[in-house]
Amino acid sequence: MILLGQILVAFGTLSLVAIGGANAVLPEMHRLVVEVHHWMDDATFTQLFAMAQAAPGPNILAASVMGWHIAGPAGMMAATLGMLVPSACLAWIMAGLTIRLRGNTWMKPAQFGLVPIAVGLIAASGLIMAQAAGTSWLSFLIIGASTVFVWRTKHSPLWVLAGGGLLGLVLL
Amino acid sequence: MTEASARITPSRNQLFLAYLQIGLTSFGGVNAWARRFFVEKKGWLSEQEYAEALGIGQVLPGANALNTAIGIGTRFHGATGALACAAGLFAGPMILLAAVASLYDSYGQLPLVRAILTGIAAAAAGMVMGTAMKMATKLRPSLPLWAIGLTALAMAVLRVPMPYVLLALAPLGLLAAWHETR
């Protein structure tokens, strides 16, 4: 029960600072899950996050997969509720205010000014994942190729995930 | 429902089923799929209405897709509409991920599975970095916004707790943006 409470609090805190979504919150998730609570190691964290990316649905469900890994089905529920409920309540309150906020003068600067922070945090997420995933020359090759592919082309990123898995299967 | 009165109002059931479908098909991010479904396929929302819901969803913390779903659900049916959309969005993927997670616990340590997952994890790391670079390239931020973004990057890599990062940088970002959009 104490563990479930800890999971709920950890992901509940994440929920309210997750500006920019799952990718942007990864550094903080890593800090809490790996460094503060020692619930899993670096490689496991990165693999679980990658699995949530590859599956359909919101990427924030990475929290659910980690919850399961820490404490089974109950852990999954605790992590998911913690991750979703606080921010969902906020979104619901804001939705009620929307009609009054429509075209409000602060909406544009708010979006505009928070975006660079989100982008910086997403870049940091990539670096943290690369630190954990870069175990051999082949993984560095996959990381580099995948970065350029996603940055420079408009194809679905699922191709690189599939390609990465295939290369891993054949060569690692 | 202000200017949408001429449009069809979907029922709670329809909203739930719509998001159930979106949740299960939306590989690689929900928002593009949701827009296609609500705006192009069903015509329940105009382009502008969807963009507004998404815009608010992106400013708020948490999953953008969920925030947007709650905004859309509330617009049509208040709190129960929001619940229908949120439940639909998460029901399918949650079941799927529970299966994936339990398989990982049983087979994650097998050398073959580990090799595949290591490859996928490396590709996902590149995917996340590529996404950040794509966003930065598209947005062409001004110098102050670049500085704010890079500071956020550095702070996160140095593992500064996120609440501090936001407390330090969000006011600066808002100030810079307010100056530029004025």
Tab-separated table of N, CA and C in Angstrom, chain B residues 64-123:
chain	number	residue	atom	x	y	z
B	64	ASN	N	-1.625	16.235	-24.065
B	64	ASN	CA	-2.374	17.146	-24.938
B	64	ASN	C	-3.632	16.485	-25.469
B	65	ALA	N	-3.493	15.215	-25.855
B	65	ALA	CA	-4.610	14.506	-26.466
B	65	ALA	C	-5.774	14.390	-25.482
B	66	LEU	N	-5.455	14.100	-24.222
B	66	LEU	CA	-6.500	13.970	-23.206
B	66	LEU	C	-7.149	15.327	-22.922
B	67	ASN	N	-6.323	16.366	-22.774
B	67	ASN	CA	-6.866	17.703	-22.527
B	67	ASN	C	-7.804	18.126	-23.655
B	68	THR	N	-7.391	17.838	-24.892
B	68	THR	CA	-8.215	18.186	-26.049
B	68	THR	C	-9.524	17.391	-26.027
B	69	ALA	N	-9.420	16.091	-25.709
B	69	ALA	CA	-10.613	15.242	-25.645
B	69	ALA	C	-11.593	15.765	-24.594
B	70	ILE	N	-11.061	16.201	-23.452
B	70	ILE	CA	-11.914	16.727	-22.392
B	70	ILE	C	-12.584	18.027	-22.854
B	71	GLY	N	-11.824	18.863	-23.544
B	71	GLY	CA	-12.390	20.102	-24.087
B	71	GLY	C	-13.525	19.818	-25.058
B	72	ILE	N	-13.318	18.845	-25.940
B	72	ILE	CA	-14.337	18.517	-26.947
B	72	ILE	C	-15.566	17.906	-26.276
B	73	GLY	N	-15.335	16.967	-25.338
B	73	GLY	CA	-16.450	16.330	-24.634
B	73	GLY	C	-17.273	17.331	-23.856
B	74	THR	N	-16.592	18.249	-23.158
B	74	THR	CA	-17.287	19.268	-22.368
B	74	THR	C	-18.125	20.174	-23.261
B	75	ARG	N	-17.582	20.477	-24.415
B	75	ARG	CA	-18.274	21.349	-25.363
B	75	ARG	C	-19.630	20.762	-25.757
B	76	PHE	N	-19.690	19.451	-25.973
B	76	PHE	CA	-20.935	18.835	-26.420
B	76	PHE	C	-21.851	18.442	-25.269
B	77	HIS	N	-21.311	17.859	-24.197
B	77	HIS	CA	-22.178	17.302	-23.147
B	77	HIS	C	-21.682	17.561	-21.734
B	78	GLY	N	-20.905	18.609	-21.509
B	78	GLY	CA	-20.443	18.894	-20.152
B	78	GLY	C	-19.572	17.793	-19.584
B	79	ALA	N	-19.663	17.614	-18.250
B	79	ALA	CA	-18.767	16.681	-17.556
B	79	ALA	C	-18.920	15.251	-18.062
B	80	THR	N	-20.141	14.794	-18.328
B	80	THR	CA	-20.310	13.407	-18.774
B	80	THR	C	-19.744	13.225	-20.188
B	81	GLY	N	-19.829	14.267	-20.998
B	81	GLY	CA	-19.222	14.204	-22.324
B	81	GLY	C	-17.709	14.065	-22.214
B	82	ALA	N	-17.127	14.844	-21.279
B	82	ALA	CA	-15.678	14.780	-21.072
B	82	ALA	C	-15.272	13.380	-20.637
B	83	LEU	N	-16.080	12.794	-19.740
B	83	LEU	CA	-15.807	11.455	-19.239
B	83	LEU	C	-15.888	10.427	-20.365
B	84	ALA	N	-16.896	10.570	-21.232
B	84	ALA	CA	-17.067	9.639	-22.351
B	84	ALA	C	-15.847	9.693	-23.271
B	85	CYS	N	-15.381	10.883	-23.596
B	85	CYS	CA	-14.225	11.024	-24.488
B	85	CYS	C	-12.967	10.450	-23.839
B	86	ALA	N	-12.733	10.812	-22.561
B	86	ALA	CA	-11.516	10.367	-21.878
B	86	ALA	C	-11.511	8.847	-21.753
B	87	ALA	N	-12.654	8.272	-21.376
B	87	ALA	CA	-12.732	6.816	-21.206
B	87	ALA	C	-12.492	6.118	-22.539
B	88	GLY	N	-13.087	6.647	-23.606
B	88	GLY	CA	-12.901	6.050	-24.923
B	88	GLY	C	-11.450	6.087	-25.354
B	89	LEU	N	-10.797	7.229	-25.099
B	89	LEU	CA	-9.405	7.407	-25.525
B	89	LEU	C	-8.468	6.417	-24.846
B	90	PHE	N	-8.735	6.112	-23.556
B	90	PHE	CA	-7.772	5.307	-22.812
B	90	PHE	C	-8.137	3.829	-22.713
B	91	ALA	N	-9.416	3.467	-22.919
B	91	ALA	CA	-9.835	2.089	-22.709
B	91	ALA	C	-9.019	1.101	-23.543
B	92	GLY	N	-8.976	1.310	-24.845
B	92	GLY	CA	-8.302	0.383	-25.740
B	92	GLY	C	-6.810	0.274	-25.460
B	93	PRO	N	-6.071	1.395	-25.546
B	93	PRO	CA	-4.622	1.341	-25.331
B	93	PRO	C	-4.224	0.793	-23.961
B	94	MET	N	-5.041	1.071	-22.928
B	94	MET	CA	-4.704	0.586	-21.583
B	94	MET	C	-4.687	-0.940	-21.554
B	95	ILE	N	-5.719	-1.551	-22.150
B	95	ILE	CA	-5.803	-3.016	-22.163
B	95	ILE	C	-4.609	-3.586	-22.925
B	96	LEU	N	-4.337	-2.966	-24.077
B	96	LEU	CA	-3.222	-3.399	-24.901
B	96	LEU	C	-1.902	-3.309	-24.139
B	97	LEU	N	-1.702	-2.159	-23.453
B	97	LEU	CA	-0.430	-1.956	-22.755
B	97	LEU	C	-0.302	-2.863	-21.539
B	98	ALA	N	-1.432	-3.203	-20.908
B	98	ALA	CA	-1.379	-4.154	-19.799
B	98	ALA	C	-0.838	-5.489	-20.307
B	99	ALA	N	-1.316	-5.886	-21.492
B	99	ALA	CA	-0.829	-7.129	-22.086
B	99	ALA	C	0.657	-7.027	-22.404
B	100	VAL	N	1.047	-5.916	-23.025
B	100	VAL	CA	2.455	-5.716	-23.390
B	100	VAL	C	3.346	-5.729	-22.144
B	101	ALA	N	2.881	-5.047	-21.083
B	101	ALA	CA	3.693	-4.943	-19.866
B	101	ALA	C	3.849	-6.301	-19.199
B	102	SER	N	2.790	-7.115	-19.204
B	102	SER	CA	2.922	-8.416	-18.546
B	102	SER	C	3.809	-9.339	-19.379
B	103	LEU	N	3.736	-9.204	-20.717
B	103	LEU	CA	4.649	-9.970	-21.569
B	103	LEU	C	6.089	-9.560	-21.309
B	104	TYR	N	6.311	-8.239	-21.109
B	104	TYR	CA	7.663	-7.749	-20.843
B	104	TYR	C	8.192	-8.350	-19.549
B	105	ASP	N	7.323	-8.412	-18.531
B	105	ASP	CA	7.767	-8.979	-17.252
B	105	ASP	C	8.161	-10.451	-17.400
B	106	SER	N	7.422	-11.176	-18.273
B	106	SER	CA	7.714	-12.607	-18.413
B	106	SER	C	8.884	-12.861	-19.354
B	107	TYR	N	8.937	-12.098	-20.459
B	107	TYR	CA	9.906	-12.435	-21.509
B	107	TYR	C	10.944	-11.351	-21.752
B	108	GLY	N	10.871	-10.233	-21.032
B	108	GLY	CA	11.751	-9.092	-21.291
B	108	GLY	C	13.229	-9.403	-21.160
B	109	GLN	N	13.567	-10.443	-20.387
B	109	GLN	CA	14.979	-10.742	-20.163
B	109	GLN	C	15.559	-11.745	-21.155
B	110	LEU	N	14.709	-12.335	-21.991
B	110	LEU	CA	15.236	-13.249	-23.009
B	110	LEU	C	16.164	-12.479	-23.945
B	111	PRO	N	17.321	-13.061	-24.299
B	111	PRO	CA	18.301	-12.330	-25.126
B	111	PRO	C	17.701	-11.790	-26.429
B	112	LEU	N	16.883	-12.612	-27.079
B	112	LEU	CA	16.300	-12.203	-28.355
B	112	LEU	C	15.391	-10.979	-28.174
B	113	VAL	N	14.512	-11.059	-27.165
B	113	VAL	CA	13.583	-9.958	-26.894
B	113	VAL	C	14.357	-8.703	-26.502
B	114	ARG	N	15.393	-8.908	-25.669
B	114	ARG	CA	16.215	-7.772	-25.234
B	114	ARG	C	16.876	-7.079	-26.417
B	115	ALA	N	17.338	-7.883	-27.384
B	115	ALA	CA	17.990	-7.310	-28.558
B	115	ALA	C	17.000	-6.445	-29.357
B	116	ILE	N	15.797	-6.987	-29.556
B	116	ILE	CA	14.784	-6.217	-30.300
B	116	ILE	C	14.443	-4.929	-29.553
B	117	LEU	N	14.239	-5.058	-28.235
B	117	LEU	CA	13.849	-3.883	-27.448
B	117	LEU	C	14.965	-2.844	-27.399
B	118	THR	N	16.220	-3.303	-27.353
B	118	THR	CA	17.338	-2.359	-27.380
B	118	THR	C	17.327	-1.578	-28.690
B	119	GLY	N	17.057	-2.283	-29.796
B	119	GLY	CA	16.971	-1.614	-31.094
B	119	GLY	C	15.847	-0.599	-31.134
B	120	ILE	N	14.664	-0.993	-30.619
B	120	ILE	CA	13.516	-0.081	-30.609
B	120	ILE	C	13.806	1.117	-29.708
B	121	ALA	N	14.452	0.866	-28.560
B	121	ALA	CA	14.748	1.966	-27.635
B	121	ALA	C	15.713	2.961	-28.278
B	122	ALA	N	16.708	2.453	-29.011
B	122	ALA	CA	17.643	3.350	-29.698
B	122	ALA	C	16.897	4.174	-30.742
B	123	ALA	N	16.014	3.511	-31.513
B	123	ALA	CA	15.250	4.229	-32.527
B	123	ALA	C	14.338	5.270	-31.880
